[in-house]
PDB file of C-alpha atoms and ligand atoms in Angstrom:
ATOM      1  CA  UNK A   1     -21.006  -4.852 -12.301  1.00  0.00           C
ATOM      2  CA  UNK A   2     -17.510  -6.195 -12.894  1.00  0.00           C
ATOM      3  CA  UNK A   3     -15.657  -8.258 -10.359  1.00  0.00           C
ATOM      4  CA  UNK A   4     -11.966  -8.969 -10.180  1.00  0.00           C
ATOM      5  CA  UNK A   5     -11.938 -12.605 -11.265  1.00  0.00           C
ATOM      6  CA  UNK A   6      -8.486 -13.977 -10.553  1.00  0.00           C
ATOM      7  CA  UNK A   7      -6.931 -17.422 -10.620  1.00  0.00           C
ATOM      8  CA  UNK A   8      -5.505 -17.275  -7.131  1.00  0.00           C
ATOM      9  CA  UNK A   9      -6.964 -14.717  -4.752  1.00  0.00           C
ATOM     10  CA  UNK A  10      -4.457 -13.544  -2.146  1.00  0.00           C
ATOM     11  CA  UNK A  11      -6.778 -11.128  -0.384  1.00  0.00           C
ATOM     12  CA  UNK A  12     -10.557 -11.317  -0.372  1.00  0.00           C
ATOM     13  CA  UNK A  13     -12.590  -8.732   1.471  1.00  0.00           C
ATOM     14  CA  UNK A  14     -16.320  -9.362   1.810  1.00  0.00           C
ATOM     15  CA  UNK A  15     -18.966  -6.962   3.094  1.00  0.00           C
ATOM     16  CA  UNK A  16     -16.483  -5.043   5.219  1.00  0.00           C
ATOM     17  CA  UNK A  17     -18.064  -2.314   7.359  1.00  0.00           C
ATOM     18  CA  UNK A  18     -16.417   0.159   9.711  1.00  0.00           C
ATOM     19  CA  UNK A  19     -18.147   2.759  11.845  1.00  0.00           C
ATOM     20  CA  UNK A  20     -16.655   5.576  13.900  1.00  0.00           C
ATOM     21  CA  UNK A  21     -19.319   5.811  16.584  1.00  0.00           C
ATOM     22  CA  UNK A  22     -22.544   6.282  14.677  1.00  0.00           C
ATOM     23  CA  UNK A  23     -20.846   7.386  11.490  1.00  0.00           C
ATOM     24  CA  UNK A  24     -20.352   4.605   8.982  1.00  0.00           C
ATOM     25  CA  UNK A  25     -17.046   5.204   7.201  1.00  0.00           C
ATOM     26  CA  UNK A  26     -17.038   1.985   5.171  1.00  0.00           C
ATOM     27  CA  UNK A  27     -20.166   0.211   3.932  1.00  0.00           C
ATOM     28  CA  UNK A  28     -20.150  -3.372   2.664  1.00  0.00           C
ATOM     29  CA  UNK A  29     -16.884  -3.127   0.804  1.00  0.00           C
ATOM     30  CA  UNK A  30     -15.959  -6.075  -1.415  1.00  0.00           C
ATOM     31  CA  UNK A  31     -12.527  -6.317  -2.936  1.00  0.00           C
ATOM     32  CA  UNK A  32     -10.124  -8.938  -4.273  1.00  0.00           C
ATOM     33  CA  UNK A  33      -6.384  -8.885  -4.897  1.00  0.00           C
ATOM     34  CA  UNK A  34      -5.050 -11.778  -6.945  1.00  0.00           C
ATOM     35  CA  UNK A  35      -1.570 -13.195  -6.601  1.00  0.00           C
ATOM     36  CA  UNK A  36       0.873 -11.038  -8.550  1.00  0.00           C
ATOM     37  CA  UNK A  37      -1.639  -8.259  -9.123  1.00  0.00           C
ATOM     38  CA  UNK A  38      -1.397  -4.543  -8.533  1.00  0.00           C
ATOM     39  CA  UNK A  39      -4.831  -3.382  -7.420  1.00  0.00           C
ATOM     40  CA  UNK A  40      -5.603   0.249  -6.737  1.00  0.00           C
ATOM     41  CA  UNK A  41      -8.316   1.977  -4.729  1.00  0.00           C
ATOM     42  CA  UNK A  42      -8.851   5.553  -5.836  1.00  0.00           C
ATOM     43  CA  UNK A  43     -11.253   8.101  -4.441  1.00  0.00           C
ATOM     44  CA  UNK A  44     -11.536  11.607  -3.044  1.00  0.00           C
ATOM     45  CA  UNK A  45     -10.454  12.874   0.398  1.00  0.00           C
ATOM     46  CA  UNK A  46     -12.403  11.264   3.190  1.00  0.00           C
ATOM     47  CA  UNK A  47     -13.851   8.463   1.016  1.00  0.00           C
ATOM     48  CA  UNK A  48     -12.659   5.838   3.489  1.00  0.00           C
ATOM     49  CA  UNK A  49      -9.486   4.591   1.806  1.00  0.00           C
ATOM     50  CA  UNK A  50      -7.282   4.702   4.907  1.00  0.00           C
ATOM     51  CA  UNK A  51     -10.141   3.211   6.919  1.00  0.00           C
ATOM     52  CA  UNK A  52     -10.310   0.292   4.477  1.00  0.00           C
ATOM     53  CA  UNK A  53      -6.593  -0.512   4.773  1.00  0.00           C
ATOM     54  CA  UNK A  54      -6.626  -0.135   8.561  1.00  0.00           C
ATOM     55  CA  UNK A  55      -9.564  -2.536   8.861  1.00  0.00           C
ATOM     56  CA  UNK A  56      -7.933  -5.146   6.596  1.00  0.00           C
ATOM     57  CA  UNK A  57      -4.764  -4.913   8.685  1.00  0.00           C
ATOM     58  CA  UNK A  58      -6.685  -5.275  11.940  1.00  0.00           C
ATOM     59  CA  UNK A  59      -5.671  -1.858  13.241  1.00  0.00           C
ATOM     60  CA  UNK A  60      -9.348  -0.878  13.324  1.00  0.00           C
ATOM     61  CA  UNK A  61     -12.327  -2.940  14.389  1.00  0.00           C
ATOM     62  CA  UNK A  62     -14.640  -3.961  11.552  1.00  0.00           C
ATOM     63  CA  UNK A  63     -17.504  -6.219  10.550  1.00  0.00           C
ATOM     64  CA  UNK A  64     -17.364  -8.486   7.543  1.00  0.00           C
ATOM     65  CA  UNK A  65     -14.822 -10.965   6.268  1.00  0.00           C
ATOM     66  CA  UNK A  66     -11.146 -10.680   5.488  1.00  0.00           C
ATOM     67  CA  UNK A  67      -9.544 -13.730   3.927  1.00  0.00           C
ATOM     68  CA  UNK A  68      -5.782 -13.527   3.448  1.00  0.00           C
ATOM     69  CA  UNK A  69      -3.706 -16.174   1.691  1.00  0.00           C
ATOM     70  CA  UNK A  70      -6.348 -18.846   2.112  1.00  0.00           C
ATOM     71  CA  UNK A  71      -7.164 -18.220   5.774  1.00  0.00           C
ATOM     72  CA  UNK A  72     -10.265 -16.472   7.004  1.00  0.00           C
ATOM     73  CA  UNK A  73      -9.501 -13.843   9.655  1.00  0.00           C
ATOM     74  CA  UNK A  74     -12.611 -13.661  11.792  1.00  0.00           C
ATOM     75  CA  UNK A  75     -10.991 -10.812  13.712  1.00  0.00           C
ATOM     76  CA  UNK A  76      -7.991  -9.489  11.768  1.00  0.00           C
ATOM     77  CA  UNK A  77      -4.999  -9.023  14.086  1.00  0.00           C
ATOM     78  CA  UNK A  78      -1.992  -6.996  13.074  1.00  0.00           C
ATOM     79  CA  UNK A  79       0.694  -9.225  14.509  1.00  0.00           C
ATOM     80  CA  UNK A  80      -0.717 -12.421  13.030  1.00  0.00           C
ATOM     81  CA  UNK A  81      -1.251 -10.849   9.632  1.00  0.00           C
ATOM     82  CA  UNK A  82       2.268  -9.388   9.507  1.00  0.00           C
ATOM     83  CA  UNK A  83       3.633 -12.823  10.389  1.00  0.00           C
ATOM     84  CA  UNK A  84       1.627 -14.361   7.559  1.00  0.00           C
ATOM     85  CA  UNK A  85       2.880 -11.900   4.978  1.00  0.00           C
ATOM     86  CA  UNK A  86       0.697  -8.811   4.955  1.00  0.00           C
ATOM     87  CA  UNK A  87       2.473  -5.450   5.054  1.00  0.00           C
ATOM     88  CA  UNK A  88       1.151  -1.911   5.402  1.00  0.00           C
ATOM     89  CA  UNK A  89       2.928   1.349   4.694  1.00  0.00           C
ATOM     90  CA  UNK A  90       0.690   3.854   6.477  1.00  0.00           C
ATOM     91  CA  UNK A  91      -0.023   7.305   5.134  1.00  0.00           C
ATOM     92  CA  UNK A  92       1.839   8.916   8.025  1.00  0.00           C
ATOM     93  CA  UNK A  93       4.818   6.571   7.487  1.00  0.00           C
ATOM     94  CA  UNK A  94       5.194   6.178  11.275  1.00  0.00           C
ATOM     95  CA  UNK A  95       8.942   5.834  11.407  1.00  0.00           C
ATOM     96  CA  UNK A  96      10.977   5.703  14.609  1.00  0.00           C
ATOM     97  CA  UNK A  97      12.311   9.201  14.177  1.00  0.00           C
ATOM     98  CA  UNK A  98      15.212   9.214  16.626  1.00  0.00           C
ATOM     99  CA  UNK A  99      16.522   5.897  15.333  1.00  0.00           C
ATOM    100  CA  UNK A 100      18.827   5.519  12.352  1.00  0.00           C
ATOM    101  CA  UNK A 101      17.670   4.500   8.899  1.00  0.00           C
ATOM    102  CA  UNK A 102      19.317   1.114   9.316  1.00  0.00           C
ATOM    103  CA  UNK A 103      17.758   0.438  12.715  1.00  0.00           C
ATOM    104  CA  UNK A 104      14.331   1.303  11.308  1.00  0.00           C
ATOM    105  CA  UNK A 105      14.918  -1.250   8.564  1.00  0.00           C
ATOM    106  CA  UNK A 106      16.107  -3.877  11.023  1.00  0.00           C
ATOM    107  CA  UNK A 107      12.964  -3.406  13.092  1.00  0.00           C
ATOM    108  CA  UNK A 108      10.922  -4.131   9.979  1.00  0.00           C
ATOM    109  CA  UNK A 109      12.550  -7.557   9.861  1.00  0.00           C
ATOM    110  CA  UNK A 110      12.250  -8.206  13.581  1.00  0.00           C
ATOM    111  CA  UNK A 111       9.395 -10.690  13.396  1.00  0.00           C
ATOM    112  CA  UNK A 112      11.243 -12.788  10.864  1.00  0.00           C
ATOM    113  CA  UNK A 113      14.368 -12.624  13.021  1.00  0.00           C
ATOM    114  CA  UNK A 114      12.415 -13.736  16.070  1.00  0.00           C
ATOM    115  CA  UNK A 115      11.115 -16.708  14.109  1.00  0.00           C
ATOM    116  CA  UNK A 116      14.715 -17.760  13.490  1.00  0.00           C
ATOM    117  CA  UNK A 117      15.346 -16.197  10.080  1.00  0.00           C
ATOM    118  CA  UNK A 118      18.938 -14.954  10.267  1.00  0.00           C
ATOM    119  CA  UNK A 119      19.218 -13.587   6.721  1.00  0.00           C
ATOM    120  CA  UNK A 120      18.841  -9.992   7.853  1.00  0.00           C
ATOM    121  CA  UNK A 121      22.038  -8.783   6.190  1.00  0.00           C
ATOM    122  CA  UNK A 122      21.080 -10.067   2.762  1.00  0.00           C
ATOM    123  CA  UNK A 123      17.607  -8.520   3.120  1.00  0.00           C
ATOM    124  CA  UNK A 124      19.222  -5.208   4.054  1.00  0.00           C
ATOM    125  CA  UNK A 125      21.395  -5.379   0.958  1.00  0.00           C
ATOM    126  CA  UNK A 126      18.310  -6.027  -1.182  1.00  0.00           C
ATOM    127  CA  UNK A 127      16.612  -2.953   0.252  1.00  0.00           C
ATOM    128  CA  UNK A 128      19.718  -0.846  -0.278  1.00  0.00           C
ATOM    129  CA  UNK A 129      19.968  -1.952  -3.892  1.00  0.00           C
ATOM    130  CA  UNK A 130      16.315  -0.970  -4.398  1.00  0.00           C
ATOM    131  CA  UNK A 131      16.893   2.377  -2.626  1.00  0.00           C
ATOM    132  CA  UNK A 132      20.570   3.378  -2.947  1.00  0.00           C
ATOM    133  CA  UNK A 133      19.676   6.658  -1.204  1.00  0.00           C
ATOM    134  CA  UNK A 134      18.977   4.748   2.001  1.00  0.00           C
ATOM    135  CA  UNK A 135      22.419   3.165   1.915  1.00  0.00           C
ATOM    136  CA  UNK A 136      24.013   6.611   1.713  1.00  0.00           C
ATOM    137  CA  UNK A 137      21.947   7.727   4.708  1.00  0.00           C
ATOM    138  CA  UNK A 138      21.940   4.570   6.745  1.00  0.00           C
ATOM    139  CA  UNK A 139      23.461   6.132   9.860  1.00  0.00           C
ATOM    140  CA  UNK A 140      21.246   9.216   9.727  1.00  0.00           C
ATOM    141  CA  UNK A 141      18.280   9.609  12.105  1.00  0.00           C
ATOM    142  CA  UNK A 142      14.948   8.991  10.362  1.00  0.00           C
ATOM    143  CA  UNK A 143      13.685  12.392  11.561  1.00  0.00           C
ATOM    144  CA  UNK A 144      16.252  14.183   9.396  1.00  0.00           C
ATOM    145  CA  UNK A 145      15.213  12.544   6.105  1.00  0.00           C
ATOM    146  CA  UNK A 146      13.381  14.363   3.313  1.00  0.00           C
ATOM    147  CA  UNK A 147       9.769  13.448   2.520  1.00  0.00           C
ATOM    148  CA  UNK A 148      10.750  11.181  -0.358  1.00  0.00           C
ATOM    149  CA  UNK A 149      13.462   9.477   1.671  1.00  0.00           C
ATOM    150  CA  UNK A 150      11.005   8.900   4.507  1.00  0.00           C
ATOM    151  CA  UNK A 151       8.636   7.218   2.092  1.00  0.00           C
ATOM    152  CA  UNK A 152      11.454   5.047   0.741  1.00  0.00           C
ATOM    153  CA  UNK A 153      12.354   4.090   4.304  1.00  0.00           C
ATOM    154  CA  UNK A 154       8.735   3.259   5.145  1.00  0.00           C
ATOM    155  CA  UNK A 155       8.475   1.020   2.065  1.00  0.00           C
ATOM    156  CA  UNK A 156      11.891  -0.510   2.773  1.00  0.00           C
ATOM    157  CA  UNK A 157      10.958  -1.239   6.364  1.00  0.00           C
ATOM    158  CA  UNK A 158       7.761  -3.007   5.277  1.00  0.00           C
ATOM    159  CA  UNK A 159       9.727  -5.031   2.707  1.00  0.00           C
ATOM    160  CA  UNK A 160      12.112  -6.284   5.417  1.00  0.00           C
ATOM    161  CA  UNK A 161       9.223  -8.463   6.610  1.00  0.00           C
ATOM    162  CA  UNK A 162       9.116 -10.089   3.142  1.00  0.00           C
ATOM    163  CA  UNK A 163       5.406  -9.470   2.587  1.00  0.00           C
ATOM    164  CA  UNK A 164       3.353 -11.383   0.027  1.00  0.00           C
ATOM    165  CA  UNK A 165       0.981  -8.443  -0.166  1.00  0.00           C
ATOM    166  CA  UNK A 166       2.088  -4.889   0.413  1.00  0.00           C
ATOM    167  CA  UNK A 167      -0.580  -2.269   1.085  1.00  0.00           C
ATOM    168  CA  UNK A 168       0.531   1.287   0.335  1.00  0.00           C
ATOM    169  CA  UNK A 169      -1.479   4.245   1.615  1.00  0.00           C
ATOM    170  CA  UNK A 170      -0.947   7.266  -0.641  1.00  0.00           C
ATOM    171  CA  UNK A 171       2.726   6.638  -1.362  1.00  0.00           C
ATOM    172  CA  UNK A 172       2.970   9.744  -3.545  1.00  0.00           C
ATOM    173  CA  UNK A 173       1.452  12.142  -0.992  1.00  0.00           C
ATOM    174  CA  UNK A 174       3.503  15.296  -0.652  1.00  0.00           C
ATOM    175  CA  UNK A 175       6.326  14.063  -2.850  1.00  0.00           C
ATOM    176  CA  UNK A 176       8.126  15.961  -5.585  1.00  0.00           C
ATOM    177  CA  UNK A 177       7.420  14.786  -9.162  1.00  0.00           C
ATOM    178  CA  UNK A 178      10.700  12.964  -9.675  1.00  0.00           C
ATOM    179  CA  UNK A 179      10.358  11.081  -6.407  1.00  0.00           C
ATOM    180  CA  UNK A 180       6.753  10.193  -7.198  1.00  0.00           C
ATOM    181  CA  UNK A 181       7.885   8.702 -10.473  1.00  0.00           C
ATOM    182  CA  UNK A 182      10.588   6.779  -8.636  1.00  0.00           C
ATOM    183  CA  UNK A 183       8.065   5.370  -6.151  1.00  0.00           C
ATOM    184  CA  UNK A 184       5.780   4.189  -8.973  1.00  0.00           C
ATOM    185  CA  UNK A 185       8.757   2.583 -10.711  1.00  0.00           C
ATOM    186  CA  UNK A 186       9.532   0.702  -7.531  1.00  0.00           C
ATOM    187  CA  UNK A 187       5.929  -0.486  -7.262  1.00  0.00           C
ATOM    188  CA  UNK A 188       6.256  -2.050 -10.732  1.00  0.00           C
ATOM    189  CA  UNK A 189       9.635  -3.561  -9.782  1.00  0.00           C
ATOM    190  CA  UNK A 190       8.189  -5.124  -6.661  1.00  0.00           C
ATOM    191  CA  UNK A 191       5.450  -6.835  -8.622  1.00  0.00           C
ATOM    192  CA  UNK A 192       8.104  -8.255 -10.918  1.00  0.00           C
ATOM    193  CA  UNK A 193       9.705  -9.740  -7.821  1.00  0.00           C
ATOM    194  CA  UNK A 194       6.441 -11.439  -6.914  1.00  0.00           C
ATOM    195  CA  UNK A 195       5.031  -9.004  -4.355  1.00  0.00           C
ATOM    196  CA  UNK A 196       1.325  -8.260  -4.847  1.00  0.00           C
ATOM    197  CA  UNK A 197       0.265  -4.666  -4.187  1.00  0.00           C
ATOM    198  CA  UNK A 198      -2.841  -2.939  -2.897  1.00  0.00           C
ATOM    199  CA  UNK A 199      -2.332   0.731  -3.656  1.00  0.00           C
ATOM    200  CA  UNK A 200      -4.479   3.524  -2.259  1.00  0.00           C
ATOM    201  CA  UNK A 201      -4.002   6.773  -4.157  1.00  0.00           C
ATOM    202  CA  UNK A 202      -5.456  10.184  -4.800  1.00  0.00           C
ATOM    203  CA  UNK A 203      -3.196  10.484  -7.816  1.00  0.00           C
ATOM    204  CA  UNK A 204      -5.680   8.494  -9.906  1.00  0.00           C
ATOM    205  CA  UNK A 205      -3.915   8.869 -13.206  1.00  0.00           C
ATOM    206  CA  UNK A 206      -0.606   7.461 -12.019  1.00  0.00           C
ATOM    207  CA  UNK A 207      -2.349   4.716 -10.038  1.00  0.00           C
ATOM    208  CA  UNK A 208      -4.522   3.591 -12.972  1.00  0.00           C
ATOM    209  CA  UNK A 209      -1.478   3.492 -15.203  1.00  0.00           C
ATOM    210  CA  UNK A 210       0.416   1.098 -12.952  1.00  0.00           C
ATOM    211  CA  UNK A 211      -2.487  -1.097 -11.735  1.00  0.00           C
ATOM    212  CA  UNK A 212      -4.143  -4.167 -13.237  1.00  0.00           C
ATOM    213  CA  UNK A 213      -7.486  -3.671 -11.551  1.00  0.00           C
ATOM    214  CA  UNK A 214      -9.081  -0.681  -9.845  1.00  0.00           C
ATOM    215  CA  UNK A 215     -11.833   0.220  -7.425  1.00  0.00           C
ATOM    216  CA  UNK A 216     -13.355   3.661  -6.961  1.00  0.00           C
ATOM    217  CA  UNK A 217     -14.337   4.365  -3.366  1.00  0.00           C
ATOM    218  CA  UNK A 218     -16.804   7.179  -2.715  1.00  0.00           C
ATOM    219  CA  UNK A 219     -18.287   8.017   0.690  1.00  0.00           C
ATOM    220  CA  UNK A 220     -17.448   4.607   2.085  1.00  0.00           C
ATOM    221  CA  UNK A 221     -18.800   2.575  -0.807  1.00  0.00           C
ATOM    222  CA  UNK A 222     -17.251   0.918  -3.828  1.00  0.00           C
ATOM    223  CA  UNK A 223     -18.891   2.986  -6.553  1.00  0.00           C
ATOM    224  CA  UNK A 224     -17.126   1.529  -9.588  1.00  0.00           C
ATOM    225  CA  UNK A 225     -14.602  -1.151 -10.424  1.00  0.00           C
ATOM    226  CA  UNK A 226     -12.945  -2.725 -13.427  1.00  0.00           C
ATOM    227  CA  UNK A 227      -9.663  -3.424 -15.177  1.00  0.00           C
ATOM    228  CA  UNK A 228      -7.548  -0.291 -14.639  1.00  0.00           C
ATOM    229  CA  UNK A 229      -7.206   0.448 -18.351  1.00  0.00           C
ATOM    230  CA  UNK A 230     -10.994   0.279 -18.801  1.00  0.00           C
ATOM    231  CA  UNK A 231     -11.698   2.527 -15.825  1.00  0.00           C
ATOM    232  CA  UNK A 232      -9.175   5.061 -17.110  1.00  0.00           C
ATOM    233  CA  UNK A 233     -11.373   5.380 -20.233  1.00  0.00           C
ATOM    234  CA  UNK A 234     -14.693   5.494 -18.397  1.00  0.00           C
ATOM    235  CA  UNK A 235     -16.238   8.941 -18.893  1.00  0.00           C
ATOM    236  CA  UNK A 236     -17.376   9.106 -15.250  1.00  0.00           C
ATOM    237  CA  UNK A 237     -13.851   8.393 -14.016  1.00  0.00           C
ATOM    238  CA  UNK A 238     -12.365  10.804 -16.524  1.00  0.00           C
ATOM    239  CA  UNK A 239     -14.702  13.557 -15.393  1.00  0.00           C
ATOM    240  CA  UNK A 240     -14.346  13.024 -11.659  1.00  0.00           C
ATOM    241  CA  UNK A 241     -10.723  11.940 -11.342  1.00  0.00           C
ATOM    242  CA  UNK A 242      -8.822  12.523 -14.558  1.00  0.00           C
ATOM    243  CA  UNK A 243     -10.272  15.818 -15.762  1.00  0.00           C
ATOM    244  CA  UNK A 244      -8.646  19.205 -16.123  1.00  0.00           C
ATOM    245  CA  UNK A 245      -8.290  19.592 -12.378  1.00  0.00           C
ATOM    246  CA  UNK A 246      -6.045  16.556 -12.194  1.00  0.00           C
ATOM    247  CA  UNK A 247      -3.973  17.437 -15.266  1.00  0.00           C
ATOM    248  CA  UNK A 248      -1.505  19.154 -13.010  1.00  0.00           C
ATOM    249  CA  UNK A 249      -1.061  16.006 -10.912  1.00  0.00           C
ATOM    250  CA  UNK A 250      -0.616  14.024 -14.084  1.00  0.00           C
ATOM    251  CA  UNK A 251       2.177  16.274 -15.245  1.00  0.00           C
ATOM    252  CA  UNK A 252       3.822  15.969 -11.876  1.00  0.00           C
ATOM    253  CA  UNK A 253       3.741  12.193 -11.906  1.00  0.00           C
ATOM    254  CA  UNK A 254       4.812  11.369 -15.435  1.00  0.00           C
TER     255      UNK A 254
HETATM  256  P1  ATP B   1      -7.774  10.871   2.700  1.00  0.00           P
HETATM  257  O1  ATP B   1      -7.534  10.624   1.246  1.00  0.00           O
HETATM  258  O2  ATP B   1      -8.128  12.294   2.975  1.00  0.00           O
HETATM  259  O3  ATP B   1      -6.745  10.300   3.590  1.00  0.00           O
HETATM  260  P2  ATP B   1      -9.498   8.590   3.123  1.00  0.00           P
HETATM  261  O4  ATP B   1     -10.228   8.176   1.885  1.00  0.00           O
HETATM  262  O5  ATP B   1      -8.299   7.822   3.490  1.00  0.00           O
HETATM  263  O6  ATP B   1      -9.162  10.128   3.011  1.00  0.00           O
HETATM  264  P3  ATP B   1     -10.463   8.043   5.771  1.00  0.00           P
HETATM  265  O7  ATP B   1      -9.281   8.640   6.429  1.00  0.00           O
HETATM  266  O8  ATP B   1     -10.576   6.578   5.734  1.00  0.00           O
HETATM  267  O9  ATP B   1     -10.572   8.583   4.274  1.00  0.00           O
HETATM  268  O10 ATP B   1     -11.772   8.660   6.426  1.00  0.00           O
HETATM  269  C1  ATP B   1     -13.087   8.272   6.056  1.00  0.00           C
HETATM  270  C2  ATP B   1     -14.102   9.056   6.880  1.00  0.00           C
HETATM  271  O11 ATP B   1     -14.045   8.647   8.255  1.00  0.00           O
HETATM  272  C3  ATP B   1     -13.862  10.559   6.896  1.00  0.00           C
HETATM  273  O12 ATP B   1     -15.115  11.200   6.856  1.00  0.00           O
HETATM  274  C4  ATP B   1     -13.164  10.810   8.218  1.00  0.00           C
HETATM  275  O13 ATP B   1     -13.441  12.108   8.698  1.00  0.00           O
HETATM  276  C5  ATP B   1     -13.771   9.742   9.099  1.00  0.00           C
HETATM  277  N1  ATP B   1     -12.823   9.304  10.141  1.00  0.00           N
HETATM  278  C6  ATP B   1     -11.583   8.816   9.929  1.00  0.00           C
HETATM  279  N2  ATP B   1     -10.983   8.488  11.101  1.00  0.00           N
HETATM  280  C7  ATP B   1     -11.873   8.775  12.077  1.00  0.00           C
HETATM  281  C8  ATP B   1     -11.863   8.674  13.510  1.00  0.00           C
HETATM  282  N3  ATP B   1     -10.806   8.162  14.153  1.00  0.00           N
HETATM  283  N4  ATP B   1     -12.954   9.084  14.166  1.00  0.00           N
HETATM  284  C9  ATP B   1     -14.033   9.575  13.507  1.00  0.00           C
HETATM  285  N5  ATP B   1     -14.108   9.702  12.185  1.00  0.00           N
HETATM  286  C10 ATP B   1     -13.060   9.305  11.463  1.00  0.00           C
END
């Protein structure tokens, strides 16, 4: 089996297991994200993709090893990991709905601010240049945003913490085709700016197109892996994830 051999690993996950009571949702998952890479995890509903990201982030208890940016996290803890440069955009976005767009963004940079970083205004301007729509709506309450705008805000808020690795959980979920395309464009832009990405997606075609390396997660186990372009040509992947049933998704995303 392949493995993602990289010069400088930023994230290394070894034998990660998560159980909900007696039900094992993740079994011995191994995964690597190299510096500057876009890595995707694709797989069907309920395969354990969200569970994987939550365990890496320390939101969920797990067994195994998570090594981020050269430090082994024996028990991953959200606050420590955020401080060290790991960001997560959760599937449910989890915005502060009664607060304005701008206040949501500022909260994303709060940890940096508390550490004495006072460059909040320039970070805000960077986010607004990436997402001009958010600038137009900066005074509006997060609850009143459209689905696509909410996703932009969730990504923008995570970027305010200046992450080295950004984990995105189904960024295209529920979004209109044009917005989906926009989100994938931004993912490529971010990599150009030096942010590494771990992307969880059900839209396999779009994810494989943008990623360098890919893992297929099925019922809690890594079933296949390889360079994204190779996996996109693998007959098993084509049949299960890129076949006629997903043609529609493909059309939506391109
Ligand atoms: P989706 O693409 O539908 O979001 P997923 O690949 O992200 O799916 P998970 O949400 O990680 O999958 O769920 C993996 C499995 O664990 C599923 O069978 C799910 O029902 C189960 N599960 C998730 N959260 C819990 C929980 N809090 N308690 C019990 N079981 C859970």
